[in-house]
GROMACS .gro file of C-alpha atoms in nm:
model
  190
    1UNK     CA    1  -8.003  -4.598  12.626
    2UNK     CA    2  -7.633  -4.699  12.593
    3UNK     CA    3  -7.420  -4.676  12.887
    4UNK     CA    4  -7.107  -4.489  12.902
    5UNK     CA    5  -6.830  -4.585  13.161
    6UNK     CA    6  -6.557  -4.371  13.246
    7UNK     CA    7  -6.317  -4.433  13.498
    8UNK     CA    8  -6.037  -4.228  13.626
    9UNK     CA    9  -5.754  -4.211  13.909
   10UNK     CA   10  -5.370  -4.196  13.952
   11UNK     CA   11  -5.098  -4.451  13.861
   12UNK     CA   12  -5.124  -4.741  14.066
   13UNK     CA   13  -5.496  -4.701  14.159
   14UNK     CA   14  -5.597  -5.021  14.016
   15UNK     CA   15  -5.779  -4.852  13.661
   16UNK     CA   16  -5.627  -5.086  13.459
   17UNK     CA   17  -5.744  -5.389  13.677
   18UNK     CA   18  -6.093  -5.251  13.738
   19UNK     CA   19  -6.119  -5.187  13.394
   20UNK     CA   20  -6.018  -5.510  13.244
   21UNK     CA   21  -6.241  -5.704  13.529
   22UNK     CA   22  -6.549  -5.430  13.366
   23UNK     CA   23  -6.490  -5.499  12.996
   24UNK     CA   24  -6.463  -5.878  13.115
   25UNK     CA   25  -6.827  -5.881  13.345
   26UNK     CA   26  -7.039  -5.653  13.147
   27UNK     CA   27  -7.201  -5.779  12.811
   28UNK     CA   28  -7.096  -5.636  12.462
   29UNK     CA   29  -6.876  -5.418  12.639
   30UNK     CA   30  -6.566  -5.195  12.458
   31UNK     CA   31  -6.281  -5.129  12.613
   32UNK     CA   32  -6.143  -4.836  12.506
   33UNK     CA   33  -5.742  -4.768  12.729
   34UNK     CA   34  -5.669  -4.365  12.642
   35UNK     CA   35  -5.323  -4.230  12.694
   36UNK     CA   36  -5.333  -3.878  12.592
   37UNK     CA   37  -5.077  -3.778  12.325
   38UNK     CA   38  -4.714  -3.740  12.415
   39UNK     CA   39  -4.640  -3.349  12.305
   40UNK     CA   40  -4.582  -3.133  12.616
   41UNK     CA   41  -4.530  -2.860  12.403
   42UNK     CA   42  -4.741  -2.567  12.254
   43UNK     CA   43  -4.873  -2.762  12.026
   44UNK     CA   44  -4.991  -3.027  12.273
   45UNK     CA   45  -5.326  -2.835  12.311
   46UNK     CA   46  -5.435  -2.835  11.951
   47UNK     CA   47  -5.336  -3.265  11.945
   48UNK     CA   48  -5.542  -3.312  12.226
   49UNK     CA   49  -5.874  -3.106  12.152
   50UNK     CA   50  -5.823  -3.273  11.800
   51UNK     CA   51  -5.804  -3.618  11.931
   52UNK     CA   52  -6.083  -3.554  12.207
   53UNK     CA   53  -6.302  -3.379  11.925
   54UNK     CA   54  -6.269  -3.691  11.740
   55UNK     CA   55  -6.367  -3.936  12.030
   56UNK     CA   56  -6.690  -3.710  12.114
   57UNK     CA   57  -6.771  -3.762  11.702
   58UNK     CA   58  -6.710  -4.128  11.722
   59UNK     CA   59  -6.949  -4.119  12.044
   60UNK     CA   60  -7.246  -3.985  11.867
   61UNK     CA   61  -7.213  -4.240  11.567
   62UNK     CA   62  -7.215  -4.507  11.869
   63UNK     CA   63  -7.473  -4.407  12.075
   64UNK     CA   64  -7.731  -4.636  11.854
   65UNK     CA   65  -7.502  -4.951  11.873
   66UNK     CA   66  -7.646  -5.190  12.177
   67UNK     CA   67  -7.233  -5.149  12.337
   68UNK     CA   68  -7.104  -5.019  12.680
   69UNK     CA   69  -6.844  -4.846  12.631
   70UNK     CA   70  -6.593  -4.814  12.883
   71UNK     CA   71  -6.291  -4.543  12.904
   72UNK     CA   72  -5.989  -4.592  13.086
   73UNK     CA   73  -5.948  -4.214  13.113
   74UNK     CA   74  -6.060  -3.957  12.915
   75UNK     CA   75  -6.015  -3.572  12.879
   76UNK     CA   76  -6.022  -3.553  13.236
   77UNK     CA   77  -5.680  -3.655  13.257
   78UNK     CA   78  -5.592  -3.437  13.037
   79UNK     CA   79  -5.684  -3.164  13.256
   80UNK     CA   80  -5.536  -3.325  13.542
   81UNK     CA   81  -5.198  -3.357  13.369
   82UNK     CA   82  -5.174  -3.005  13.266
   83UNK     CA   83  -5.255  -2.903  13.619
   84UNK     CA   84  -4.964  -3.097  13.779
   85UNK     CA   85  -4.764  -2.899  13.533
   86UNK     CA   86  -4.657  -3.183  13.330
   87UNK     CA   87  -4.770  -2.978  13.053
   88UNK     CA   88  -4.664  -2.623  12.932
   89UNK     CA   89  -5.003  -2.530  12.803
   90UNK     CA   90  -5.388  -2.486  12.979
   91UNK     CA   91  -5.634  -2.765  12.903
   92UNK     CA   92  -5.909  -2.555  13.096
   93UNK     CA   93  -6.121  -2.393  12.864
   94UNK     CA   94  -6.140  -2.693  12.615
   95UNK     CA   95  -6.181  -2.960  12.967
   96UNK     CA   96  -6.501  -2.702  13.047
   97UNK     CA   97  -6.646  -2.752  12.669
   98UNK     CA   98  -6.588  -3.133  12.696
   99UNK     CA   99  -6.762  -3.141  13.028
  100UNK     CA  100  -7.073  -2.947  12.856
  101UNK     CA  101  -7.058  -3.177  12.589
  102UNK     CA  102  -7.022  -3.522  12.783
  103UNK     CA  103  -7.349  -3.428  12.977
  104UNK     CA  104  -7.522  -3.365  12.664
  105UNK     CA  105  -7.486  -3.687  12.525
  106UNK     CA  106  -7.740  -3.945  12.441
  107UNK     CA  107  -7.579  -4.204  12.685
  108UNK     CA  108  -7.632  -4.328  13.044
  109UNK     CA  109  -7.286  -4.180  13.178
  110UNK     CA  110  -7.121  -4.355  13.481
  111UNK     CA  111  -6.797  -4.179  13.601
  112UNK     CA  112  -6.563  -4.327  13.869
  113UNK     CA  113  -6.351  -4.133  14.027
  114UNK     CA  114  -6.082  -4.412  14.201
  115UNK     CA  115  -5.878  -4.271  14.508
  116UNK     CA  116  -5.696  -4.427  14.812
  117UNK     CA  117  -5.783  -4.403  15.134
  118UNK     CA  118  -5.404  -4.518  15.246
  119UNK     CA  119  -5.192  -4.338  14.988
  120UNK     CA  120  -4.895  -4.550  15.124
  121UNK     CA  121  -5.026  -4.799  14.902
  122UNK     CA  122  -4.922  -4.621  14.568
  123UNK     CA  123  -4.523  -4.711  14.624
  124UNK     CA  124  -4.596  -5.077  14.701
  125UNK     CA  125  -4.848  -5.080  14.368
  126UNK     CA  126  -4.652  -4.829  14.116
  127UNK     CA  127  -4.301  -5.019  14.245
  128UNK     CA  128  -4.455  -5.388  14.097
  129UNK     CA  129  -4.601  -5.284  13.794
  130UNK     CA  130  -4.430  -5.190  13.498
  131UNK     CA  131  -4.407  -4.802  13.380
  132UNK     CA  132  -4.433  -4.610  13.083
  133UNK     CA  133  -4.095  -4.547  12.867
  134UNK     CA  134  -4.203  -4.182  12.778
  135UNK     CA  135  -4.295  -4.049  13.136
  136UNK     CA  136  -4.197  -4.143  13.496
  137UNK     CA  137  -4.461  -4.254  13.778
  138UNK     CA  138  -4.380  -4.188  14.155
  139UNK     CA  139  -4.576  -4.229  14.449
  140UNK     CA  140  -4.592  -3.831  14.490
  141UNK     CA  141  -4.770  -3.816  14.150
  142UNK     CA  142  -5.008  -4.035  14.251
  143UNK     CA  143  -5.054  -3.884  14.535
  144UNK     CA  144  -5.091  -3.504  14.355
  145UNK     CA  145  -5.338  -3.640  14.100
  146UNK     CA  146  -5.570  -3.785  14.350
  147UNK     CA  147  -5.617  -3.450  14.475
  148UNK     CA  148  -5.689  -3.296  14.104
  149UNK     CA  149  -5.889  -3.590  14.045
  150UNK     CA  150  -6.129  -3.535  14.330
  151UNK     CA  151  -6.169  -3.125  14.278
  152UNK     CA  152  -6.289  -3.277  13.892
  153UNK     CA  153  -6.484  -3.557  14.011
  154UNK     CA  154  -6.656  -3.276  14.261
  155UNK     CA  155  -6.709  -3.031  13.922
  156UNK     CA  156  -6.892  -3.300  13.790
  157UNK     CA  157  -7.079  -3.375  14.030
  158UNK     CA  158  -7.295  -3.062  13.934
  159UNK     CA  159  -7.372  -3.213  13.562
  160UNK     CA  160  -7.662  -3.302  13.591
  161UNK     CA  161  -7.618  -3.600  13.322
  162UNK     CA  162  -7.353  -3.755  13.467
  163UNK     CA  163  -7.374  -4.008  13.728
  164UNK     CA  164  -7.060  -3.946  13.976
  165UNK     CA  165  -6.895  -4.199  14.194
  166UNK     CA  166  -6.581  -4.161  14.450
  167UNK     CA  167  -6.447  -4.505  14.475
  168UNK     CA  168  -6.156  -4.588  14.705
  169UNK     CA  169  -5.931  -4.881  14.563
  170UNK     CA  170  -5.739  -4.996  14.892
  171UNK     CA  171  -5.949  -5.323  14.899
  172UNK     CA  172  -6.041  -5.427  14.535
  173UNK     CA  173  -6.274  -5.680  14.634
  174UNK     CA  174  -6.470  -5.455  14.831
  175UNK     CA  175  -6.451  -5.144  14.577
  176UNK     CA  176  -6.566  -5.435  14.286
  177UNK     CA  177  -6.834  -5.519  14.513
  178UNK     CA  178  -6.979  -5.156  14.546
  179UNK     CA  179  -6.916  -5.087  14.149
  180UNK     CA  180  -7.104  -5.418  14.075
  181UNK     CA  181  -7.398  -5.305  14.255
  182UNK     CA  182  -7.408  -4.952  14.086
  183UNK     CA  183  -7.359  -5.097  13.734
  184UNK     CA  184  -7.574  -5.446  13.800
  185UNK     CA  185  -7.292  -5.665  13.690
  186UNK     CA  186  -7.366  -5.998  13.807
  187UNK     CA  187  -7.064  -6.233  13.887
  188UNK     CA  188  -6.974  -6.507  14.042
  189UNK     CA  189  -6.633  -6.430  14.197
  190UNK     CA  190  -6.381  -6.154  14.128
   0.00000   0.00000   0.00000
């Protein structure tokens, strides 16, 4: 059975570095880097079902193909977004279909749910990274999200498909050490 990888957290949680080290460890393995789409408005909500409808069709044409596949976020953030009111519509009821859906599928599903321990760390990592040009990052965003993230990652928990994992960032080499053991990946230095 194929394996898919999702992995979610705040800005400045280290995704984007776990993920690339992932796609870079694990054999024929896809990177896919999701950003949502950019309409806060009304309309927002039929974009994003549309585009998330889309990904769960191009999921059951992949699940004979001998890939991981490996999400930098998924509709999870979508969720999360709408709930720190960055949006003006509700994700929920289409987040709860998805959910369904994701734990039906023909895949081994890993989810990683990446936190901080020390959430003082999120100004030092957000302030020496660069940001997006369509939406502003802050430490107290972060910080918001981590709590959304963790109710979600606890919803899921209850799938009973879907194999859940808090992971606190603060030391990378210790949080790629305790992934690498879930997922087998065998390296020789991070």
């Amino acid at each position: 059975m194929n394996r898919l990888i999702i992995v979610v957290g705040p800005h400045g949680v280290g995704k984007t570095r776990l993920t690339d080290y992932l796609r870079d460890h694990i054999e024929s393995c896809n990177l896919y880097r999701l950003s949502g789409q950019p309409e806060k408005g009304i309309d927002g909500l039929t974009k994003s079902v549309h585009m998330y409808e889309a990904l769960f069709t191009y999921l059951g044409l992949m699940k004979d193909v001998s890939v991981t596949l490996l999400f930098d976020s998924f509709f999870m953030t979508e969720e999360a977004m709408c709930e720190i009111q960055d949006k003006v519509y509700s994700f929920h009821d289409a987040y709860q279909t998805f959910c369904e859906r994701l734990n039906a599928l023909p895949y081994d599903i890993y989810y990683f749910n990446l936190y901080l321990n020390d959430t003082s760390l999120y100004q030092e990592r957000i302030a020496s990274r660069m940001h997006h040009k369509y939406f502003s990052i802050s430490s107290h965003h972060s910080i918001t999200l981590q709590t959304i993230y963790q109710r979600i990652s606890d919803e899921l928990k209850e799938q009973e498909h879907i194999k859940v994992f808090d992971i606190p960032m603060d030391d990378f080499h210790v949080s790629y050490q305790k992934i690498d053991e879930i997922l087998e990946v065998r390296r020789e230095e991070v």
